[in-house]
Coordinates of C-alpha atoms and ligand atoms in Angstrom, one line a residue:
X20 CA 0.1 -0.1 -0.4
X21 CA 1.1 3.7 -1.0
X22 CA 0.3 7.3 0.6
X23 CA -1.6 7.4 -2.8
X24 CA -4.3 5.7 -1.4
X25 CA -5.5 8.5 0.6
X26 CA -5.9 11.3 -2.0
X27 CA -4.1 13.3 0.4
X28 CA -4.2 17.1 -0.4
X29 CA -1.2 17.9 -2.5
X30 CA 1.6 20.2 -0.4
X31 CA 0.2 17.1 2.5
X32 CA 1.9 14.5 0.2
X33 CA 4.7 16.7 -0.8
X34 CA 5.6 16.9 2.8
X35 CA 5.5 13.3 3.1
X36 CA 7.7 12.5 0.1
X37 CA 10.1 15.1 1.6
X38 CA 10.1 13.0 5.3
X39 CA 11.2 9.9 3.5
X40 CA 8.2 8.0 3.9
X41 CA 7.8 5.3 0.6
X42 CA 4.7 3.1 2.1
X43 CA 2.0 3.6 5.8
X44 CA 3.2 1.7 8.7
X45 CA 0.0 -0.6 9.5
X46 CA -1.3 1.9 12.8
X47 CA -1.7 4.5 9.8
X48 CA -2.9 1.8 7.4
X49 CA -5.8 1.1 9.4
X50 CA -5.9 3.8 11.3
X51 CA -5.8 7.1 7.8
X52 CA -9.1 6.5 6.5
X53 CA -10.9 5.9 9.5
X54 CA -10.5 9.1 10.8
X55 CA -11.4 11.0 7.7
X56 CA -13.8 9.4 7.5
X57 CA -15.5 12.0 10.7
X58 CA -14.5 8.8 13.6
X59 CA -13.2 9.2 17.2
X60 CA -11.0 6.3 17.1
X61 CA -9.3 4.5 20.0
X62 CA -6.1 3.6 18.3
X63 CA -3.7 0.6 20.4
X64 CA 0.3 0.0 19.4
X65 CA 3.3 0.4 20.7
X66 CA 6.3 3.3 20.8
X67 CA 8.1 3.7 17.1
X68 CA 4.7 3.1 15.1
X69 CA 3.8 6.3 13.5
X70 CA 1.4 7.1 15.6
X71 CA 2.3 10.4 14.8
X72 CA 1.7 10.7 11.2
X73 CA -1.2 7.9 12.0
X74 CA -2.8 11.1 13.3
X75 CA -1.0 13.9 11.9
X76 CA -1.6 13.5 8.7
X77 CA -5.4 13.2 8.2
X78 CA -6.2 15.3 10.6
X79 CA -3.9 18.1 8.7
X80 CA -5.9 16.7 6.0
X81 CA -9.2 18.2 7.1
X82 CA -8.2 21.1 8.3
X83 CA -8.4 24.6 6.2
X84 CA -5.5 26.6 7.8
X85 CA -7.7 30.0 8.5
X86 CA -9.4 29.4 11.4
X87 CA -7.2 29.8 14.9
X88 CA -6.7 26.6 16.3
X89 CA -8.2 24.1 14.3
X90 CA -6.4 20.7 16.8
X91 CA -4.9 20.1 20.0
X92 CA -3.1 17.6 21.0
X93 CA -2.1 16.0 24.4
X94 CA 1.0 14.8 25.7
X95 CA 2.7 13.5 28.6
X96 CA 6.0 15.1 29.1
X97 CA 7.7 18.6 27.3
X98 CA 9.8 16.3 25.5
X99 CA 7.1 14.6 23.7
X100 CA 5.0 17.5 22.5
X101 CA 8.6 18.6 21.1
X102 CA 8.3 15.9 19.2
X103 CA 5.6 15.5 18.5
X104 CA 5.4 19.4 17.0
X105 CA 8.7 19.3 14.7
X106 CA 7.1 15.6 13.1
X107 CA 4.1 17.9 12.8
X108 CA 5.8 22.0 11.3
X109 CA 6.7 18.9 9.3
X110 CA 3.6 17.4 7.8
X111 CA 2.4 20.9 8.2
X112 CA 4.4 23.7 6.8
X113 CA 4.3 23.4 3.2
X114 CA 0.0 23.6 3.5
X115 CA 1.1 26.9 5.8
X116 CA 0.3 24.8 8.8
X117 CA 1.5 26.7 12.0
X118 CA 2.6 24.6 15.5
X119 CA 2.4 25.9 19.3
X120 CA 4.1 23.8 22.0
X121 CA 2.8 24.8 24.7
X122 CA 4.2 23.3 28.5
X123 CA 5.5 24.2 32.1
X124 CA 8.1 26.1 32.8
X125 CA 7.9 28.6 30.0
X126 CA 6.3 32.5 30.5
X127 CA 3.4 32.5 30.0
X128 CA 3.1 35.1 27.2
X129 CA 5.5 34.3 24.6
X130 CA 3.5 30.7 24.6
X131 CA 0.4 32.8 24.8
X132 CA 1.6 34.6 21.6
X133 CA 2.6 31.7 19.9
X134 CA -1.3 30.4 20.3
X135 CA -2.8 33.0 18.8
X136 CA -0.9 32.8 15.1
X137 CA -1.0 28.6 15.2
X138 CA -3.5 26.4 13.9
X139 CA -2.1 22.9 16.2
X140 CA -0.8 23.2 19.8
X141 CA 0.4 20.4 21.2
X142 CA 0.2 20.3 25.2
X143 CA 1.5 18.8 28.5
X144 CA -1.6 19.1 30.5
X145 CA -0.7 20.8 34.2
X146 CA 0.2 24.0 31.9
X147 CA -3.3 23.8 29.2
X148 CA -5.0 23.2 32.4
X149 CA -3.9 25.6 34.1
X150 CA -4.3 28.5 30.3
X151 CA -8.0 27.0 30.7
X152 CA -9.1 27.8 34.3
X153 CA -7.4 31.1 33.9
X154 CA -9.7 31.9 31.3
X155 CA -5.9 33.6 28.9
X156 CA -7.1 30.7 26.6
X157 CA -9.5 29.7 24.9
X158 CA -9.9 26.9 22.8
X159 CA -12.8 25.7 20.0
X160 CA -10.6 22.6 17.9
X161 CA -11.8 20.4 15.8
X162 CA -9.6 17.7 16.2
X163 CA -8.5 16.4 20.1
X164 CA -6.1 14.3 20.2
X165 CA -4.9 12.6 23.5
X166 CA -1.6 11.2 22.8
X167 CA 0.2 8.7 25.3
X168 CA -2.8 8.7 27.2
X169 CA -1.3 5.4 28.9
X170 CA 1.5 7.7 29.9
X171 CA -0.6 10.5 30.9
X172 CA -2.5 8.3 33.5
X173 CA 1.2 6.5 35.1
X174 CA 2.2 10.1 35.8
X175 CA -1.2 10.9 37.0
X176 CA -2.6 13.4 34.6
X177 CA -6.1 11.3 35.0
X178 CA -8.0 14.1 36.7
X179 CA -6.4 17.1 35.0
X180 CA -7.9 15.3 30.9
X181 CA -10.9 15.2 32.9
X182 CA -11.0 18.6 33.2
X183 CA -9.5 20.3 29.9
X184 CA -12.4 18.3 28.6
X185 CA -15.2 20.2 29.7
X186 CA -14.0 23.4 28.4
X187 CA -14.0 21.6 25.2
X188 CA -16.3 21.9 22.7
X189 CA -18.9 19.8 22.6
X190 CA -18.7 18.8 18.9
X191 CA -15.0 17.8 17.8
X192 CA -13.6 14.1 16.5
X193 CA -11.6 12.6 19.0
X194 CA -8.7 10.1 18.7
X195 CA -6.6 8.8 21.7
X196 CA -3.2 7.1 21.5
X197 CA -1.8 4.5 23.8
X198 CA 0.8 1.6 23.9
X199 CA -1.4 0.1 26.3
X200 CA -5.4 -0.1 27.9
X201 CA -5.5 0.1 31.4
X202 CA -8.9 -0.1 33.3
X203 CA -8.5 3.5 33.6
X204 CA -7.9 4.4 30.1
X205 CA -10.1 2.3 28.5
X206 CA -13.3 3.8 31.1
X207 CA -11.9 7.4 30.3
X208 CA -11.9 6.4 27.0
X209 CA -15.9 5.5 26.8
X210 CA -16.5 9.3 28.6
X211 CA -14.4 11.2 25.8
X212 CA -15.3 9.4 21.9
X213 CA -18.2 9.4 20.6
X214 CA -19.2 5.6 19.0
X215 CA -15.6 5.2 18.5
X216 CA -13.4 3.5 16.2
X217 CA -11.0 0.8 17.6
X218 CA -7.7 -0.1 15.8
X219 CA -5.4 -2.6 17.4
X220 CA -1.7 -3.5 15.9
X221 CA -1.5 -6.6 17.6
X222 CA 2.3 -8.9 19.0
X223 CA 2.7 -9.7 15.5
X224 CA 2.4 -6.7 13.8
X225 CA 4.0 -5.2 17.2
X226 CA 7.7 -5.9 17.1
X227 CA 9.7 -5.1 14.1
X228 CA 10.8 -7.8 11.8
X229 CA 13.8 -5.2 10.8
X230 CA 15.0 -6.0 14.3
X231 CA 17.7 -8.7 15.4
X232 CA 17.3 -10.5 18.5
X233 CA 20.5 -12.4 19.9
X234 CA 21.0 -13.7 24.1
X235 CA 23.9 -14.6 24.9
X236 CA 24.2 -17.2 28.0
X237 CA 26.9 -15.6 30.8
X238 CA 28.1 -16.5 34.2
X239 CA 26.7 -13.4 36.7
X240 CA 30.3 -12.0 37.0
X241 CA 30.8 -12.6 34.0
X242 CA 28.1 -10.1 32.5
X243 CA 31.4 -6.9 32.2
X244 CA 33.2 -8.4 30.1
X245 CA 30.5 -9.9 27.3
X246 CA 29.5 -6.4 27.6
X247 CA 33.3 -4.9 26.5
X248 CA 33.7 -8.2 24.7
X249 CA 30.6 -8.0 22.3
X250 CA 30.7 -3.8 22.1
X251 CA 34.5 -4.2 20.7
X252 CA 33.1 -7.3 18.0
X253 CA 29.2 -5.8 16.6
X254 CA 31.6 -2.0 16.6
X255 CA 27.5 -0.2 17.1
X256 CA 27.5 3.1 15.8
X257 CA 24.6 4.4 18.4
X258 CA 24.3 2.0 21.1
X259 CA 22.8 1.9 24.4
X260 CA 22.4 -0.4 27.4
X261 CA 19.7 -1.3 29.6
X262 CA 19.6 -1.3 34.0
X263 CA 17.8 -2.2 36.1
X264 CA 18.7 0.4 38.6
X265 CA 19.7 3.7 38.5
X266 CA 22.7 2.4 40.5
X267 CA 23.4 -0.4 38.3
X268 CA 23.6 2.7 36.1
X269 CA 25.6 4.3 37.6
X270 CA 28.2 1.4 38.6
X271 CA 28.4 0.4 34.8
X272 CA 28.5 3.8 33.5
X273 CA 31.6 5.1 35.4
X274 CA 33.6 1.7 33.9
X275 CA 32.9 1.4 30.2
X276 CA 34.3 6.3 31.2
X277 CA 37.4 4.0 32.6
X278 CA 37.3 1.5 29.7
X279 CA 37.5 4.9 26.7
X280 CA 34.7 4.9 26.6
X281 CA 32.2 8.7 25.9
X282 CA 29.2 7.3 28.0
X283 CA 26.3 9.6 29.1
X284 CA 23.8 8.1 31.7
X285 CA 19.8 8.5 32.2
X286 CA 17.8 8.1 35.1
X287 CA 14.5 8.8 37.0
X288 CA 15.9 11.6 39.1
X289 CA 17.2 14.1 36.4
X290 CA 15.6 17.2 35.8
X291 CA 14.1 17.8 33.2
X292 CA 16.9 20.4 31.5
X293 CA 19.5 18.4 31.4
X294 CA 18.0 15.1 30.3
X295 CA 17.1 17.5 27.4
X296 CA 21.5 18.3 27.0
X297 CA 22.0 14.8 28.1
X298 CA 19.5 13.4 25.2
X299 CA 20.5 15.7 22.1
X300 CA 24.3 15.1 23.1
X301 CA 23.5 12.1 22.5
X302 CA 21.3 12.6 19.3
X303 CA 24.6 14.6 18.1
X304 CA 26.9 11.5 18.4
X305 CA 28.4 13.4 21.1
X306 CA 28.0 10.1 23.0
X307 CA 28.4 6.6 21.4
X308 CA 26.8 4.9 24.8
X309 CA 23.2 5.9 26.7
X310 CA 22.9 3.4 29.9
X311 CA 19.9 4.3 31.2
X312 CA 17.2 2.6 32.8
X313 CA 13.4 2.0 31.4
X314 CA 11.3 4.3 33.0
X315 CA 14.4 7.5 32.4
X316 CA 13.8 5.8 28.4
X317 CA 9.9 6.0 27.2
X318 CA 9.2 8.1 24.6
X319 CA 12.8 8.3 24.0
X320 CA 12.8 8.6 19.8
X321 CA 16.8 8.5 18.2
X322 CA 16.3 6.7 15.0
X323 CA 20.3 6.0 14.2
X324 CA 20.5 3.6 17.1
X325 CA 21.7 0.9 16.3
X326 CA 22.3 -1.7 18.9
X327 CA 20.4 -2.0 22.1
X328 CA 21.9 -4.1 24.9
X329 CA 20.5 -5.4 28.3
X330 CA 22.5 -5.6 30.9
X331 CA 19.5 -7.3 32.7
X332 CA 16.5 -9.2 31.1
X333 CA 14.2 -6.8 32.0
X334 CA 11.3 -8.4 33.8
X335 CA 8.5 -8.1 31.5
X336 CA 7.4 -8.5 28.4
X337 CA 5.9 -4.8 28.1
X338 CA 9.5 -3.6 28.9
X339 CA 11.3 -5.5 26.7
X340 CA 9.2 -5.1 23.3
X341 CA 9.8 -0.8 24.6
X342 CA 13.6 -0.9 24.9
X343 CA 14.9 -2.5 22.1
X344 CA 11.6 -1.1 20.0
X345 CA 14.8 2.2 20.7
X346 CA 16.4 0.6 17.5
X347 CA 15.5 -0.2 14.4
X348 CA 13.3 3.0 14.2
X349 CA 12.6 4.2 10.7
X350 CA 12.7 1.7 8.5
X351 CA 16.7 0.5 10.1
X352 CA 18.5 -2.7 10.6
X353 CA 18.7 -3.2 14.5
X354 CA 19.7 -5.4 17.0
X355 CA 18.7 -6.1 20.5
X356 CA 21.0 -8.0 22.6
X357 CA 20.1 -9.7 26.1
X358 CA 22.5 -10.9 28.4
X359 CA 21.7 -14.1 30.4
X360 CA 22.5 -16.2 33.2
X361 CA 21.3 -19.9 32.8
X362 CA 18.9 -19.6 34.8
X363 CA 17.3 -16.3 33.4
X364 CA 16.1 -18.7 30.1
X365 CA 13.2 -19.2 31.6
X366 CA 12.7 -15.7 31.8
X367 CA 13.0 -15.9 27.8
X368 CA 10.8 -18.1 27.4
X369 CA 8.5 -16.1 28.6
X370 CA 8.8 -13.2 26.9
X371 CA 9.6 -14.9 23.4
X372 CA 5.7 -16.4 24.0
X373 CA 4.2 -12.7 25.4
X374 CA 5.3 -11.1 22.6
X375 CA 5.2 -13.1 19.6
X376 CA 8.6 -13.4 19.1
X377 CA 11.8 -15.4 18.6
X378 CA 15.3 -14.5 20.2
X379 CA 17.9 -16.6 18.9
X380 CA 20.8 -17.7 21.0
X381 CA 24.9 -16.6 20.0
X382 CA 28.2 -17.5 21.3
X383 CA 29.9 -14.7 22.8
X384 CA 32.9 -14.1 19.9
X385 CA 36.7 -15.3 21.3
X386 CA 39.7 -12.5 21.9
X387 CA 41.3 -14.2 19.2
X388 CA 38.0 -14.2 16.5
X389 CA 38.4 -10.2 17.7
X390 CA 41.3 -10.2 16.8
X391 CA 40.9 -12.0 13.2
X392 CA 37.7 -9.3 12.7
X393 CA 39.9 -6.4 13.7
X394 CA 43.5 -7.5 10.8
X395 CA 40.4 -7.7 8.5
X396 CA 38.7 -4.7 9.1
X397 CA 43.0 -3.0 9.3
X398 CA 43.3 -4.4 6.2
X399 CA 40.9 -3.9 4.1
X400 CA 41.7 0.2 5.2
X401 CA 45.5 0.2 4.4
X402 CA 44.8 -0.9 1.1
X403 CA 42.3 1.5 1.3
X404 CA 43.9 4.6 1.9
X405 CA 45.4 7.3 0.2
X406 CA 48.6 7.9 0.0
X407 CA 49.4 11.5 1.9
X408 CA 53.1 12.9 1.3
X409 CA 54.0 14.2 4.1
X410 CA 53.6 9.9 5.0
X411 CA 56.2 9.9 2.2
X412 CA 58.4 12.6 3.9
X413 CA 58.3 10.1 7.5
X414 CA 58.8 7.5 5.6
X415 CA 61.7 8.6 3.5
X416 CA 63.3 9.7 6.3
X417 CA 63.2 6.5 7.7
X418 CA 64.5 4.1 5.8
X419 CA 67.9 6.5 6.2
X420 CA 68.8 3.5 9.5
X421 CA 65.7 1.1 8.0
X422 CA 65.3 -1.4 5.4
X423 CA 61.7 -1.3 4.2
X424 CA 60.4 -4.5 5.2
X425 CA 61.1 -3.6 8.8
X426 CA 60.2 0.1 8.4
X427 CA 56.2 -1.7 7.2
X428 CA 56.9 -4.5 9.5
X429 CA 57.4 -1.4 12.4
X430 CA 54.6 0.8 11.2
X431 CA 52.0 -2.6 11.4
X432 CA 53.5 -2.8 14.9
X433 CA 52.1 0.2 16.1
X434 CA 48.9 0.1 14.3
X435 CA 48.2 -2.9 14.9
X436 CA 48.6 -2.6 19.4
X437 CA 45.7 0.7 18.6
X438 CA 43.4 -2.7 17.7
X439 CA 44.4 -3.8 20.7
X440 CA 41.8 -6.6 22.3
X441 CA 41.2 -6.6 26.2
X442 CA 39.3 -9.4 28.5
X443 CA 39.9 -13.2 28.8
X444 CA 39.9 -14.9 26.0
X445 CA 36.3 -17.2 26.7
X446 CA 33.8 -15.4 27.8
X447 CA 30.0 -17.0 28.6
X448 CA 28.5 -20.4 27.8
X449 CA 30.6 -22.3 24.3
X450 CA 28.3 -23.7 21.5
X451 CA 28.4 -27.0 22.8
X452 CA 27.3 -26.3 26.4
X453 CA 24.6 -23.5 25.5
X454 CA 22.6 -26.8 23.0
X455 CA 22.6 -28.4 26.5
X456 CA 21.6 -25.8 28.3
X457 CA 18.7 -25.4 25.8
X458 CA 17.9 -29.4 25.5
X459 CA 17.6 -29.3 29.5
X460 CA 15.6 -26.8 30.2
X461 CA 13.4 -27.8 27.4
X462 CA 12.6 -31.0 29.5
X463 CA 12.8 -28.9 32.6
X464 CA 9.4 -27.0 32.1
X465 CA 9.6 -25.6 35.4
X466 CA 9.3 -28.2 38.0
X467 CA 6.1 -28.1 38.9
X468 CA 3.0 -29.8 37.6
X469 CA -0.5 -28.8 36.6
X470 CA -2.9 -30.8 38.0
X471 CA -4.2 -32.8 34.8
X472 CA -0.4 -33.6 34.8
X473 CA -0.4 -34.9 38.4
X474 CA -3.6 -36.7 37.8
X475 CA -2.1 -38.2 34.7
X476 CA 1.3 -38.7 36.6
X477 CA -1.4 -40.6 39.2
X478 CA -2.5 -42.9 37.0
X479 CA 0.3 -43.9 35.9
X480 CA 2.0 -44.7 38.8
X481 CA -1.2 -46.6 39.9
X482 CA -2.2 -49.0 36.8
X483 CA 2.3 -49.5 36.6
X484 CA 1.7 -49.9 40.5
X485 CA -0.1 -52.8 39.7
X486 CA 1.1 -54.3 36.5
X487 CA 4.1 -54.7 38.4
X488 CA 2.3 -56.9 42.0
X489 CA -0.3 -58.1 38.6
X490 CA 3.3 -59.3 37.5
X491 CA 4.7 -60.6 40.5
X492 CA 1.9 -62.8 41.0
X493 CA 2.1 -63.9 37.9
X494 CA 5.3 -65.4 38.6
X495 CA 5.4 -66.3 41.8
X496 CA 2.4 -68.5 39.8
X497 CA 4.1 -69.8 38.2
X498 CA 7.2 -70.6 40.5
X499 CA 4.0 -72.2 41.9
X500 CA 2.7 -74.4 39.5
X501 CA 6.1 -74.9 37.7
X502 CA 7.1 -76.4 41.5
X503 CA 3.9 -78.7 41.9
X504 CA 4.7 -80.3 38.6
Ligands
LIG12 P1 5.1 6.8 17.8 O1 4.1 7.4 18.0 O2 3.6 5.5 17.5 O3 5.9 6.6 18.9 P2 6.3 7.9 15.8 O4 5.6 8.6 15.6 O5 7.2 8.7 17.0 O6 6.7 6.8 16.8 O7 7.2 7.3 15.0 C1 8.9 7.3 14.8 C2 10.1 7.6 13.9 O8 9.0 6.2 12.5 C3 9.8 9.3 13.9 O9 10.9 8.9 12.8 C4 8.8 8.7 12.1 O10 9.3 10.3 11.5 C5 8.7 7.8 11.7 N1 8.0 7.2 10.4 C6 6.4 7.5 10.7 N2 6.1 7.3 10.4 C7 7.5 6.4 9.2 C8 6.1 5.8 7.6 N3 5.5 5.4 7.0 N4 7.7 5.4 7.3 C9 9.2 5.7 7.4 N5 9.1 6.2 8.7 C10 8.1 6.5 9.9
LIG13 MG1 4.5 9.1 19.9

């Protein structure tokens, strides 16, 4: 399917083309036609599935652009407000649609000025409620969108949301987007939506096929070594390492920094300013490795993350999906790598089942293997290097005292020292051990039997017992018969 089938106006088609979108994502394919038909909508899809365009495009299509605020988008955080408004600005700019962002912590006057000139506002609940209740602004939008509704619930914004809706016109099209649908969100939907259509992106569609999911089995004490070796081997462009706790984020950040990486960390107690600063540094490539907790990385949207590492496997499946979704975005390929100890194989199985995905096991490359890989890369690099005049000059100088082969050996030694591979040769389980462990795990099945399994076992035991005692009876009979003979 292509975007042409939606029959958008030319200005919008041009913007889609400029954004580099070639085909609609699953949520866009399902949601856009319903929104164009004028339905209220409740849509469930994970982050990174393209929800912004799913509502942004059909809403902008239906806007006139000359009637003040026509669309209101409510999002949980200031960061998301900026992201969503950037994306909407991209779609609307050719059609002359103006976007304003509304969030707390900035002066009122400037914000109100911008709101007066805008056609779409993207707002966080707190500041929006403020503005409405103090009558600093009045809104009459035809479209109201609640983005990341479940996150607003988590952040305790439910009352604000309900209050905001008392200020909005009854005659409107309302769209609600959420990654999950907890009860309070369902009942909110009943209050604010009218005969809504609903779309859900199923589990299969949800886990991105562009993400390769691999796990490595290591001993508890080998996690740091394993991480280093894998980063060394896979040579990520940008990567995120997920930890369970802030404490671990701090420790691992110091460790990786000491190993010579440019590291930034993100956790829940950081101030908003600091957070934004850190994320920007990561986006701009000033840091190579981002270390974060789940909570801190919510809504993190960086397109060119090549690898996600789970230092520990997360406890719940939702978090797993959310974490690995930080890579493989916007049509790029990505790898999600999980380190587990042998007894965590069960968690892998559970997540695979919950999420409807497959993680493949692999063996951590030995020091020797990484060395060979790096040597090959180096050979290729040498073959592709252009000789500079100053290099010629240097070789000429060296030739006063040394023959050309010795010079070559010395230079090769120097560049090879740069690519030294650290750590012990073998880390984690080898192929044979891994296979044995997976086999054992398959047989074991959790150690506890369910009721029907237990009844089956008892039945088998009883029959076995009967058969045995019957057998011995028969034998006794036979013996006595034979002795009678
Ligand atoms: P969500 O709100 O579901 O988390 P976003 O709307 O932020 O997802 O989209 C995630 C990324 O994917 C953005 O960078 C966006 O520009 C890009 N994107 C969205 N739709 C498409 C598409 N149809 N083709 C290519 N990239 C897309
Ligand atoms: Mg979004």
